[in-house]
Each structure stands twice: as structure tokens, then as C-alpha cells.
Tab-separated table of C-alpha atoms in Angstrom:
chain	number	residue	atom	x	y	z
A	1	MET	CA	-14.370	8.494	-18.578
A	2	LEU	CA	-15.563	6.236	-15.730
A	3	GLY	CA	-16.939	9.208	-13.818
A	4	LEU	CA	-13.658	11.143	-13.892
A	5	ASN	CA	-12.965	14.556	-15.335
A	6	LYS	CA	-10.497	15.061	-18.164
A	7	LYS	CA	-7.516	15.742	-15.924
A	8	ASP	CA	-8.116	12.718	-13.684
A	9	THR	CA	-8.728	10.504	-16.713
A	10	ARG	CA	-5.384	11.511	-18.180
A	11	PHE	CA	-3.739	10.886	-14.813
A	12	LEU	CA	-5.329	7.426	-14.552
A	13	LEU	CA	-4.204	6.505	-18.076
A	14	ILE	CA	-0.630	7.491	-17.216
A	15	VAL	CA	-0.764	5.325	-14.072
A	16	ILE	CA	-2.113	2.388	-16.096
A	17	ALA	CA	0.639	2.762	-18.706
A	18	LEU	CA	3.401	2.958	-16.088
A	19	THR	CA	1.991	-0.054	-14.234
A	20	LEU	CA	1.763	-2.242	-17.324
A	21	LEU	CA	5.259	-1.242	-18.495
A	22	THR	CA	6.869	-1.836	-15.099
A	23	PRO	CA	8.767	-5.005	-16.186
A	24	ILE	CA	10.552	-2.873	-18.794
A	25	LEU	CA	10.995	0.328	-16.775
A	26	LEU	CA	12.544	-1.483	-13.802
A	27	GLN	CA	15.096	-3.331	-15.946
A	28	PRO	CA	17.245	-0.475	-17.306
A	29	PHE	CA	20.673	-2.148	-17.082
A	30	PRO	CA	21.932	-5.052	-19.229
A	31	GLU	CA	22.217	-8.485	-17.648
A	32	GLY	CA	25.742	-9.292	-16.579
A	33	SER	CA	26.796	-5.666	-16.195
A	34	SER	CA	28.027	-4.283	-12.876
A	35	LEU	CA	24.888	-2.163	-12.623
A	36	ALA	CA	22.500	-5.093	-13.124
A	37	GLN	CA	22.440	-5.323	-9.328
A	38	PHE	CA	20.102	-2.313	-9.358
A	39	ASN	CA	17.560	-3.861	-11.714
A	40	ALA	CA	14.211	-4.486	-10.033
A	41	GLY	CA	12.276	-6.094	-12.864
A	42	TYR	CA	11.987	-9.570	-11.390
A	43	PRO	CA	8.559	-11.015	-10.461
A	44	ASP	CA	8.798	-11.234	-6.670
A	45	LEU	CA	9.835	-7.610	-6.225
A	46	MET	CA	7.373	-6.257	-8.809
A	47	GLN	CA	4.580	-8.101	-7.038
A	48	ARG	CA	5.584	-6.484	-3.757
A	49	PHE	CA	5.567	-3.060	-5.396
A	50	ALA	CA	1.955	-3.596	-6.483
A	51	ILE	CA	0.789	-5.233	-3.233
A	52	PHE	CA	2.296	-2.715	-0.846
A	53	GLY	CA	1.150	0.044	-3.176
A	54	ILE	CA	-2.409	-1.146	-2.510
A	55	PHE	CA	-1.663	-1.262	1.223
A	56	ALA	CA	-0.360	2.324	1.174
A	57	ILE	CA	-3.214	3.626	-0.997
A	58	GLY	CA	-5.742	2.353	1.522
A	59	PHE	CA	-3.801	3.732	4.458
A	60	ASN	CA	-3.643	7.120	2.742
A	61	ILE	CA	-7.459	7.299	2.769
A	62	LEU	CA	-7.391	7.177	6.563
A	63	PHE	CA	-4.191	9.080	7.350
A	64	GLY	CA	-3.659	11.358	4.368
A	65	LEU	CA	-7.282	12.242	3.665
A	66	THR	CA	-8.875	12.016	7.121
A	67	GLY	CA	-5.891	12.806	9.349
A	68	TYR	CA	-6.164	9.748	11.624
A	69	LEU	CA	-2.804	8.065	12.202
A	70	SER	CA	-3.186	4.331	12.771
A	71	PHE	CA	-0.374	2.098	14.015
A	72	GLY	CA	-2.455	-1.051	13.730
A	73	HIS	CA	-3.041	-1.654	10.033
A	74	ALA	CA	-0.745	-4.668	9.993
A	75	ALA	CA	-3.509	-6.560	11.832
A	76	PHE	CA	-5.729	-6.318	8.742
A	77	LEU	CA	-2.831	-7.328	6.511
A	78	GLY	CA	-2.426	-10.499	8.573
A	79	VAL	CA	-6.161	-11.254	8.660
A	80	GLY	CA	-6.277	-11.068	4.864
A	81	SER	CA	-3.347	-13.497	4.534
A	82	TYR	CA	-4.784	-16.008	7.002
A	83	THR	CA	-8.176	-15.912	5.270
A	84	VAL	CA	-6.751	-16.712	1.841
A	85	VAL	CA	-4.574	-19.566	3.112
A	86	TRP	CA	-7.570	-21.076	4.915
A	87	MET	CA	-9.486	-21.032	1.631
A	88	TYR	CA	-6.589	-22.940	0.065
A	89	LYS	CA	-6.796	-25.525	2.827
A	90	LEU	CA	-10.575	-25.901	2.713
A	91	LEU	CA	-11.392	-25.453	-1.001
A	92	ASP	CA	-8.487	-25.333	-3.468
A	93	TYR	CA	-5.681	-23.084	-4.693
A	94	ASN	CA	-7.896	-20.802	-6.795
A	95	VAL	CA	-7.474	-17.255	-5.425
A	96	ILE	CA	-10.996	-16.277	-6.496
A	97	TYR	CA	-12.462	-17.684	-3.278
A	98	GLY	CA	-10.037	-16.242	-0.766
A	99	LEU	CA	-9.522	-12.652	-1.955
A	100	PRO	CA	-13.154	-11.454	-1.682
A	101	LEU	CA	-13.466	-13.158	1.695
A	102	ALA	CA	-10.203	-11.516	2.823
A	103	ILE	CA	-11.675	-8.093	2.014
A	104	ILE	CA	-14.896	-8.878	3.892
A	105	THR	CA	-13.166	-10.405	6.923
A	106	SER	CA	-10.721	-7.513	7.206
A	107	GLY	CA	-13.567	-5.032	6.844
A	108	LEU	CA	-15.502	-6.630	9.705
A	109	PHE	CA	-12.377	-6.730	11.867
A	110	ALA	CA	-11.715	-3.066	11.052
A	111	LEU	CA	-15.311	-2.228	11.965
A	112	LEU	CA	-14.805	-3.791	15.396
A	113	ILE	CA	-11.464	-2.085	16.073
A	114	GLY	CA	-12.584	1.224	14.590
A	115	PHE	CA	-15.774	1.292	16.644
A	116	VAL	CA	-13.681	1.241	19.818
A	117	SER	CA	-10.611	3.204	18.720
A	118	LEU	CA	-12.487	6.098	17.120
A	119	ARG	CA	-13.966	7.050	20.477
A	120	ARG	CA	-10.671	8.878	20.844
A	121	SER	CA	-8.653	11.011	18.446
A	122	GLY	CA	-5.078	12.169	18.028
A	123	ILE	CA	-2.335	10.260	19.800
A	124	TYR	CA	-4.884	8.343	21.905
A	125	PHE	CA	-6.411	6.883	18.742
A	126	SER	CA	-2.943	5.898	17.493
A	127	ILE	CA	-2.090	4.165	20.772
A	128	LEU	CA	-5.398	2.265	20.769
A	129	THR	CA	-4.803	0.954	17.234
A	130	LEU	CA	-1.260	-0.057	18.199
A	131	ALA	CA	-2.602	-1.916	21.236
A	132	PHE	CA	-5.166	-3.783	19.135
A	133	ALA	CA	-2.515	-4.699	16.571
A	134	GLN	CA	-0.180	-6.078	19.235
A	135	MET	CA	-3.007	-8.058	20.804
A	136	SER	CA	-3.798	-9.484	17.369
A	137	TYR	CA	-0.150	-10.394	16.847
A	138	ASN	CA	0.085	-12.152	20.220
A	139	LEU	CA	-3.176	-13.998	19.612
A	140	ALA	CA	-1.962	-15.192	16.219
A	141	TYR	CA	1.464	-16.119	17.585
A	142	SER	CA	0.360	-18.173	20.584
A	143	VAL	CA	-3.273	-18.197	21.742
A	144	LEU	CA	-4.934	-18.976	18.402
A	145	THR	CA	-2.373	-21.557	17.330
A	146	PRO	CA	-5.060	-24.047	16.100
A	147	ILE	CA	-6.175	-21.384	13.617
A	148	THR	CA	-2.897	-19.638	12.797
A	149	ASN	CA	-0.347	-22.432	13.411
A	150	GLY	CA	1.574	-20.075	15.693
A	151	GLU	CA	5.183	-19.202	14.979
A	152	THR	CA	5.454	-21.812	12.206
A	153	GLY	CA	2.882	-20.027	10.110
A	154	LEU	CA	-0.235	-21.248	8.350
A	155	GLN	CA	0.416	-23.257	5.193
A	156	VAL	CA	-1.195	-25.913	3.023
A	157	TYR	CA	-0.442	-29.591	3.629
A	158	THR	CA	-1.138	-32.645	1.479
A	159	ASP	CA	-3.708	-33.995	3.946
A	160	ASP	CA	-5.836	-30.808	3.922
A	161	VAL	CA	-9.478	-31.113	2.839
A	162	GLN	CA	-9.445	-29.019	-0.384
A	163	ILE	CA	-12.903	-30.224	-1.370
A	164	LEU	CA	-12.865	-28.457	-4.762
A	165	MET	CA	-9.402	-29.655	-5.783
A	166	GLY	CA	-9.441	-31.190	-9.264
A	167	ALA	CA	-7.193	-33.979	-10.505
A	168	ASN	CA	-5.341	-31.774	-12.994
A	169	GLU	CA	-5.517	-28.537	-11.016
A	170	PRO	CA	-2.253	-26.644	-10.289
A	171	GLN	CA	-0.690	-27.318	-6.896
A	172	SER	CA	0.031	-23.619	-6.258
A	173	PRO	CA	-2.048	-20.406	-6.204
A	174	HIS	CA	-3.737	-19.735	-9.528
A	175	PHE	CA	-6.604	-17.827	-11.120
A	176	PHE	CA	-8.727	-20.357	-13.026
A	177	GLY	CA	-5.613	-22.230	-14.128
A	178	ILE	CA	-3.348	-19.189	-14.625
A	179	VAL	CA	-0.554	-19.999	-12.166
A	180	MET	CA	0.679	-16.960	-10.266
A	181	ARG	CA	4.349	-17.942	-10.100
A	182	GLU	CA	4.705	-18.714	-13.813
A	183	ASN	CA	5.933	-16.316	-16.499
A	184	PHE	CA	3.915	-15.986	-19.688
A	185	TRP	CA	6.779	-14.339	-21.593
A	186	VAL	CA	10.499	-13.820	-21.082
A	187	ALA	CA	11.836	-11.453	-23.731
A	188	ASP	CA	15.549	-11.431	-24.546
A	189	ILE	CA	16.381	-8.213	-26.374
A	190	GLY	CA	20.103	-7.834	-26.865
A	191	ALA	CA	21.765	-7.816	-23.456
A	192	TRP	CA	18.469	-7.155	-21.686
A	193	GLU	CA	16.015	-9.699	-20.309
A	194	PHE	CA	12.438	-8.683	-19.488
A	195	THR	CA	10.214	-10.993	-17.449
A	196	PHE	CA	6.430	-10.806	-17.779
A	197	ASN	CA	4.886	-12.718	-14.905
A	198	ASN	CA	1.283	-13.887	-14.380
A	199	GLY	CA	1.307	-12.992	-10.691
A	200	TYR	CA	2.577	-9.470	-11.249
A	201	TYR	CA	-0.054	-8.606	-13.843
A	202	PHE	CA	-2.761	-10.126	-11.663
A	203	CYS	CA	-1.660	-7.831	-8.811
A	204	ALA	CA	-1.208	-4.928	-11.229
A	205	VAL	CA	-4.776	-5.099	-12.530
A	206	ILE	CA	-6.119	-5.186	-8.964
A	207	ALA	CA	-3.794	-2.297	-8.011
A	208	ILE	CA	-5.127	-0.205	-10.905
A	209	ALA	CA	-8.703	-0.915	-9.792
A	210	ALA	CA	-7.786	-0.003	-6.193
A	211	PHE	CA	-6.138	3.224	-7.385
A	212	TYR	CA	-9.199	4.121	-9.463
A	213	LEU	CA	-11.499	3.526	-6.484
A	214	SER	CA	-9.341	5.717	-4.237
A	215	LEU	CA	-9.363	8.420	-6.914
A	216	ARG	CA	-13.161	8.352	-6.934
A	217	ILE	CA	-13.186	8.546	-3.124
A	218	PHE	CA	-10.843	11.544	-3.142
A	219	ARG	CA	-13.066	13.388	-5.635
A	220	SER	CA	-16.423	12.427	-4.066
A	221	PRO	CA	-18.561	14.368	-1.529
A	222	PHE	CA	-17.556	11.684	0.967
A	223	GLY	CA	-13.904	12.512	0.329
A	224	LEU	CA	-14.667	16.211	0.733
A	225	MET	CA	-16.206	15.458	4.129
A	226	LEU	CA	-13.068	13.529	5.126
A	227	ARG	CA	-10.956	16.546	4.144
A	228	ALA	CA	-13.163	18.729	6.334
A	229	ILE	CA	-12.629	16.347	9.260
A	230	LYS	CA	-8.877	16.560	8.782
A	231	SER	CA	-8.990	20.347	8.482
A	232	ASN	CA	-10.982	21.074	11.642
A	233	GLN	CA	-13.170	18.360	13.141
A	234	GLN	CA	-14.182	20.490	16.119
A	235	ARG	CA	-15.536	23.247	13.897
A	236	LEU	CA	-17.361	20.613	11.857
A	237	ASN	CA	-19.019	19.328	15.032
A	238	TYR	CA	-20.221	22.844	15.821
A	239	THR	CA	-22.216	22.795	12.581
A	240	GLY	CA	-24.221	19.844	13.916
A	241	LEU	CA	-22.575	17.189	11.734
A	242	ASN	CA	-21.486	13.950	13.394
A	243	ALA	CA	-18.062	13.082	12.009
A	244	ARG	CA	-17.821	9.636	13.553
A	245	PRO	CA	-19.735	7.687	10.846
A	246	TYR	CA	-17.430	9.192	8.225
A	247	THR	CA	-14.251	8.381	10.136
A	248	LEU	CA	-15.483	4.860	10.829
A	249	ALA	CA	-16.273	4.377	7.136
A	250	ALA	CA	-12.779	5.622	6.208
A	251	PHE	CA	-11.236	3.259	8.771
A	252	VAL	CA	-13.178	0.264	7.421
A	253	ILE	CA	-12.337	1.075	3.791
A	254	SER	CA	-8.686	1.447	4.715
A	255	GLY	CA	-8.785	-1.883	6.560
A	256	MET	CA	-10.330	-3.572	3.529
A	257	TYR	CA	-7.496	-2.295	1.349
A	258	ALA	CA	-5.032	-3.744	3.866
A	259	GLY	CA	-6.887	-7.065	3.873
A	260	LEU	CA	-6.747	-7.167	0.078
A	261	ALA	CA	-2.990	-6.553	0.191
A	262	GLY	CA	-2.560	-9.331	2.761
A	263	GLY	CA	-4.630	-11.679	0.641
A	264	LEU	CA	-2.469	-10.919	-2.399
A	265	LEU	CA	0.662	-11.697	-0.380
A	266	ALA	CA	-0.806	-15.146	0.260
A	267	ALA	CA	-1.827	-15.393	-3.398
A	268	MET	CA	1.820	-15.001	-4.394
A	269	ASP	CA	3.168	-17.232	-1.608
A	270	PRO	CA	0.712	-19.661	0.103
A	271	LEU	CA	1.943	-18.935	3.589
A	272	ALA	CA	0.626	-16.677	6.370
A	273	GLY	CA	2.639	-15.875	9.475
A	274	ALA	CA	2.123	-13.755	12.561
A	275	GLU	CA	5.082	-11.536	11.596
A	276	ARG	CA	2.816	-9.772	9.097
A	277	MET	CA	0.848	-8.418	12.054
A	278	GLN	CA	3.799	-6.931	13.943
A	279	TRP	CA	3.884	-3.226	14.751
A	280	THR	CA	6.891	-2.813	12.439
A	281	ALA	CA	4.674	-3.616	9.440
A	282	SER	CA	2.243	-0.913	10.577
A	283	GLY	CA	5.104	1.546	10.947
A	284	GLU	CA	6.361	0.676	7.486
A	285	VAL	CA	3.144	1.738	5.784
A	286	VAL	CA	3.254	5.021	7.737
A	287	LEU	CA	6.743	5.655	6.352
A	288	MET	CA	5.599	4.760	2.834
A	289	THR	CA	2.776	7.289	2.958
A	290	ILE	CA	4.825	10.135	4.446
A	291	LEU	CA	7.835	9.469	2.227
A	292	GLY	CA	5.789	9.450	-0.970
A	293	GLY	CA	3.558	12.378	-0.134
A	294	LEU	CA	0.853	12.454	2.515
A	295	GLY	CA	-2.618	13.104	1.121
A	296	THR	CA	-1.550	12.831	-2.527
A	297	MET	CA	-2.793	10.202	-4.937
A	298	MET	CA	0.514	8.931	-6.281
A	299	GLY	CA	2.633	9.542	-3.179
A	300	PRO	CA	1.867	6.343	-1.232
A	301	VAL	CA	2.592	4.209	-4.304
A	302	LEU	CA	5.949	5.944	-4.818
A	303	GLY	CA	6.773	5.583	-1.122
A	304	ALA	CA	5.923	1.872	-1.163
A	305	GLY	CA	8.112	1.322	-4.219
A	306	PHE	CA	10.963	3.342	-2.705
A	307	ILE	CA	11.065	1.396	0.563
A	308	LYS	CA	10.613	-2.025	-1.045
A	309	TYR	CA	13.334	-1.219	-3.567
A	310	PHE	CA	15.820	-0.420	-0.814
A	311	GLU	CA	14.730	-3.420	1.230
A	312	ASN	CA	15.241	-5.850	-1.642
A	313	ILE	CA	18.045	-4.294	-3.713
A	314	PHE	CA	20.381	-2.551	-1.284
A	315	SER	CA	20.089	-5.361	1.261
A	316	LYS	CA	21.538	-7.823	-1.292
A	317	ILE	CA	24.701	-5.841	-1.921
A	318	ASN	CA	27.203	-7.941	0.046
A	319	GLU	CA	30.977	-7.880	0.412
A	320	GLN	CA	31.483	-9.942	-2.740
A	321	VAL	CA	29.541	-7.418	-4.834
A	322	LEU	CA	31.499	-4.542	-3.295
A	323	HIS	CA	34.807	-6.256	-4.143
A	324	GLY	CA	33.599	-6.508	-7.731
A	325	TRP	CA	32.882	-2.784	-7.792
A	326	PHE	CA	36.028	-1.504	-6.063
A	327	GLY	CA	38.529	-4.217	-6.996
A	328	TRP	CA	40.423	-1.744	-9.209
A	329	LEU	CA	41.469	0.312	-6.174
A	330	PRO	CA	44.753	-0.283	-4.313
A	331	ASP	CA	44.407	-2.948	-1.631
A	332	GLY	CA	44.490	-0.642	1.378
A	333	LEU	CA	42.103	1.883	-0.146
A	334	GLU	CA	39.802	-0.889	-1.401
A	335	GLY	CA	39.476	-2.354	2.079
A	336	PHE	CA	38.689	1.049	3.578
A	337	VAL	CA	36.061	1.911	0.950
A	338	ILE	CA	34.388	-1.474	1.344
A	339	TRP	CA	34.430	-1.107	5.146
A	340	VAL	CA	32.627	2.247	4.844
A	341	ALA	CA	30.173	1.004	2.190
A	342	GLU	CA	29.210	-2.059	4.260
A	343	HIS	CA	27.562	0.231	6.787
A	344	PHE	CA	25.115	1.517	4.152
A	345	VAL	CA	24.260	-1.625	2.167
A	346	GLY	CA	23.568	-5.260	2.965
A	347	SER	CA	22.443	-5.583	6.561
A	348	GLY	CA	23.020	-1.829	6.981
A	349	TRP	CA	20.508	-0.778	4.332
A	350	HIS	CA	18.283	0.623	7.091
A	351	LEU	CA	20.890	3.328	7.683
A	352	THR	CA	20.718	4.438	4.049
A	353	SER	CA	16.937	4.407	3.955
A	354	GLY	CA	16.820	6.289	7.269
A	355	LEU	CA	19.170	8.999	6.023
A	356	LEU	CA	17.182	9.394	2.806
A	357	PHE	CA	13.959	9.547	4.789
A	358	MET	CA	15.430	12.318	6.951
A	359	LEU	CA	16.517	14.272	3.865
A	360	VAL	CA	13.061	13.955	2.309
A	361	VAL	CA	11.285	15.056	5.487
A	362	ILE	CA	13.631	18.020	5.977
A	363	PHE	CA	13.915	19.310	2.414
A	364	LEU	CA	10.731	17.900	0.829
A	365	PRO	CA	7.925	18.012	3.435
A	366	GLY	CA	5.488	17.052	0.686
A	367	GLY	CA	7.406	13.847	-0.008
A	368	LEU	CA	8.646	12.477	-3.299
A	369	VAL	CA	5.658	13.989	-5.084
A	370	GLU	CA	6.797	17.454	-4.067
A	371	GLY	CA	10.268	16.620	-5.346
A	372	GLY	CA	8.821	15.605	-8.688
A	373	GLN	CA	6.813	18.798	-8.865
A	374	LYS	CA	9.916	20.897	-8.194
A	375	ILE	CA	11.865	19.093	-10.901
A	376	ALA	CA	8.993	19.576	-13.344
A	377	ALA	CA	8.899	23.279	-12.514
A	378	LEU	CA	12.571	23.609	-13.475
A	379	PHE	CA	11.781	22.399	-16.978
A	380	LYS	CA	8.941	24.805	-17.561
A	381	ARG	CA	9.954	27.322	-20.172
A	382	GLY	CA	8.571	30.658	-21.181
A	383	LYS	CA	5.978	32.767	-19.551
A	384	SER	CA	2.388	32.019	-18.776
A	385	ASP	CA	-0.261	32.728	-21.377
A	386	GLU	CA	-1.377	35.731	-19.392
A	387	ASP	CA	2.102	37.256	-19.406
A	388	ILE	CA	2.465	36.676	-23.141
A	389	ASP	CA	-0.878	38.252	-23.954
A	390	ASP	CA	-0.260	41.183	-21.631
A	391	PRO	CA	3.470	41.944	-21.457
A	392	GLU	CA	2.849	45.264	-19.704
A	393	HIS	CA	0.634	43.632	-17.033
A	394	GLN	CA	-2.220	46.049	-17.519
A	395	PRO	CA	-5.073	45.545	-15.013
A	396	LYS	CA	-8.081	43.779	-16.468
A	397	GLN	CA	-11.658	44.893	-16.069
A	398	SER	CA	-13.526	42.828	-13.506
A	399	PRO	CA	-16.419	40.852	-15.001
A	400	HIS	CA	-19.973	41.814	-14.131
A	401	VAL	CA	-21.661	39.692	-11.470
A	402	ALA	CA	-24.187	38.385	-13.980
A	403	GLU	CA	-21.471	37.123	-16.344
């Protein structure tokens, strides 16, 4: 189906099912219960899962497949956001104009940066991309203030042109009248509440398309060439093949993914700020890719979800929530437990995520995907078909060359 073999088609269908059922899967605990704090099925967070999943998928094409570590991908994320907000200001709030332009603009910017940065490899390439990203951040923060609105951030004002704005058109980002921030269904089933949001499913459909495209890239001759570059670029050069066009193409494609993610951030919230271009945002996508599983298809998506979950769920566990959890303890013991827990949640959530990241890197070098594979292996029962058919392990006759 769609140019994929049977195994990849089944894999894609599973990804589609999980993506569409996310509002249900991320809401496992009843509303009002003490564990409802860990529910993640609300629109803003689900949208971030999808958006940063796209960001990580694109980065994985460059880092995981090609082996080039970039610390400057946040620049393309910011360019995509600025482009979409400018389309709001000039045309109207329909996202159909800004998103394609965000992909194109980010691709051209990536072509410029990649053309220079890819003259070097290894750590020198990484430093060059970091330098370009920081220059972009400083330009957006101060020098290009008429375009980016500096530290305040670019946003839409009532006196903006918006030449295509209709009298009855929504005053927030929409897709031909389908408003991103609105819910099309809120289902109350017993003690559970499931929210189905327009913006999430808009991002989800685009994320599925982005995942499918990356799957085709991984399985294509172009993807095979990128794997060869990662394996041994010097040996590849000895064969007479010039690897630079392939690496530049991978860099541009990865930048376009980042621009799309940045555009979707502005599609959910019509605001673009220079903070999206900081080096910390570039480092975050590196962590997402490594944590999920470098070079795997599903790994970057899992890593993005893992980090965004901790950022949004654990950071909201404050002292009041902790008192609700441990209020049954004696006063002295309760105070001590809460004092210890405060270092790992709330503003200290980075400590928890850092410790978990260390554990994954040490014990699961292949990331969360490797962990899933190990768990699946534990549930495998019985022997292989070969062992069942041949319990005495008799050697088999080698087939003739012509067979």
C-alpha cells in the first residue's frame, strides 16, 4: 500500500491508529482522582506531542540516518513560526497560506546554512550549525526587530492589513473555518472526560503524512545512500561518489520538517518569538532523538512525547499537589517527604528527566525503542518454527546455486 511493503504498511497502520486514539490513550485516570494529574489528554499538550514529533522525525533524517549532528535546527523552527504569523498579518488567519510558505522558507534557509556548514564534518559541522543558530537568534532578538518584533515577539494586531480577512471569518487560526483551538467533541464517559480537538487532529494528520514520507525516505535508494554516508563516508568517497549533494539534500529536508513544526506552533498559537531559535531548543530535539532511539522510525516520536510529557506534567506538580498526596503521613514525615519530592517535580523536573535520560543512555543505548523490544522479547513464548520442525537440530542440506 502506498509504495510500502507488507511489514511497513502494517507498521504505518499501527502508527495511524495510535495517533488517532491519542485523546483516549493519554487519559487513563478518572477526572477528580489523585492520579488525574498524570493525564495528558488535553489539547495543548497533545498538539505539542504531534508538532515536536514532526520536528524530531525530520532531525532523525539528518542525525539518525546520515550521522550529521546539528545544533542549529531551532533556527528553522523559528523561521517557520515567523513566516506563518506574517501570513496572518498580511492575509488572514487561514493556516493554508502560511504552512506551505513556512516549509519553503525554512528549506531555502537550510540550503544556505547547509551549503556553508557541510564543508566540514564531525564536531566542526556541529559547531558551525550552532554558530548559525545563535546568529539567527540574535538577529531575531535585536537586529531584525522591524520583522520579528524583538523580545516582545511577533503577533497579530487589529490594525494589521489582513487583505483577505472576511467579515464573518474567525479571529484566530483556522483551516477554512475549522478553528484550531475549538473542540469538536467532548465525551463524558463515567468518570472520564475525553477531549477531541480540531487543532490536535489537524496536527495529527500532518504528522502521519510526515511520518509516511520519512518512512519512504528510509526505505528508498536515497536513504540507503545516507546510511552509507553514516557508515563510512571516506570509503564512499574512494568509490568516486560525491556525498555532499546527498548530505545537503538531507539537511534541507530536515530543515523543512523543522519549519513545518514551527509553522504548526504558530498555527496553534498566533505568536512567534526569538526564544524558539535558542540553542536550548536545538539541544532538546537532539535529546528527543537519542532518548527515543537514534536512527529508528518510531524512536524520535517516543522521545518527543517523553520529554514534552515531563515538561508539562511533572513541572505542574507543586507543593499543594504533594500535600494532597502525602497528607496522610505524620506531620514531620510528611514535611520531609515533600521536601525530597520537590527536588524532582515542579521547577526541579529537569533533575528527574536528566536522571531518566542517564539511565536510558547507560542501560538502553538504543533508546526507548530498544527497551520496548526487550520487553516484547520477554513475552515471546515457545521455540522458533525451525526448532519445532527440527528438535534434534539436524544440519540441513545447502540449496543448489541455481535454486
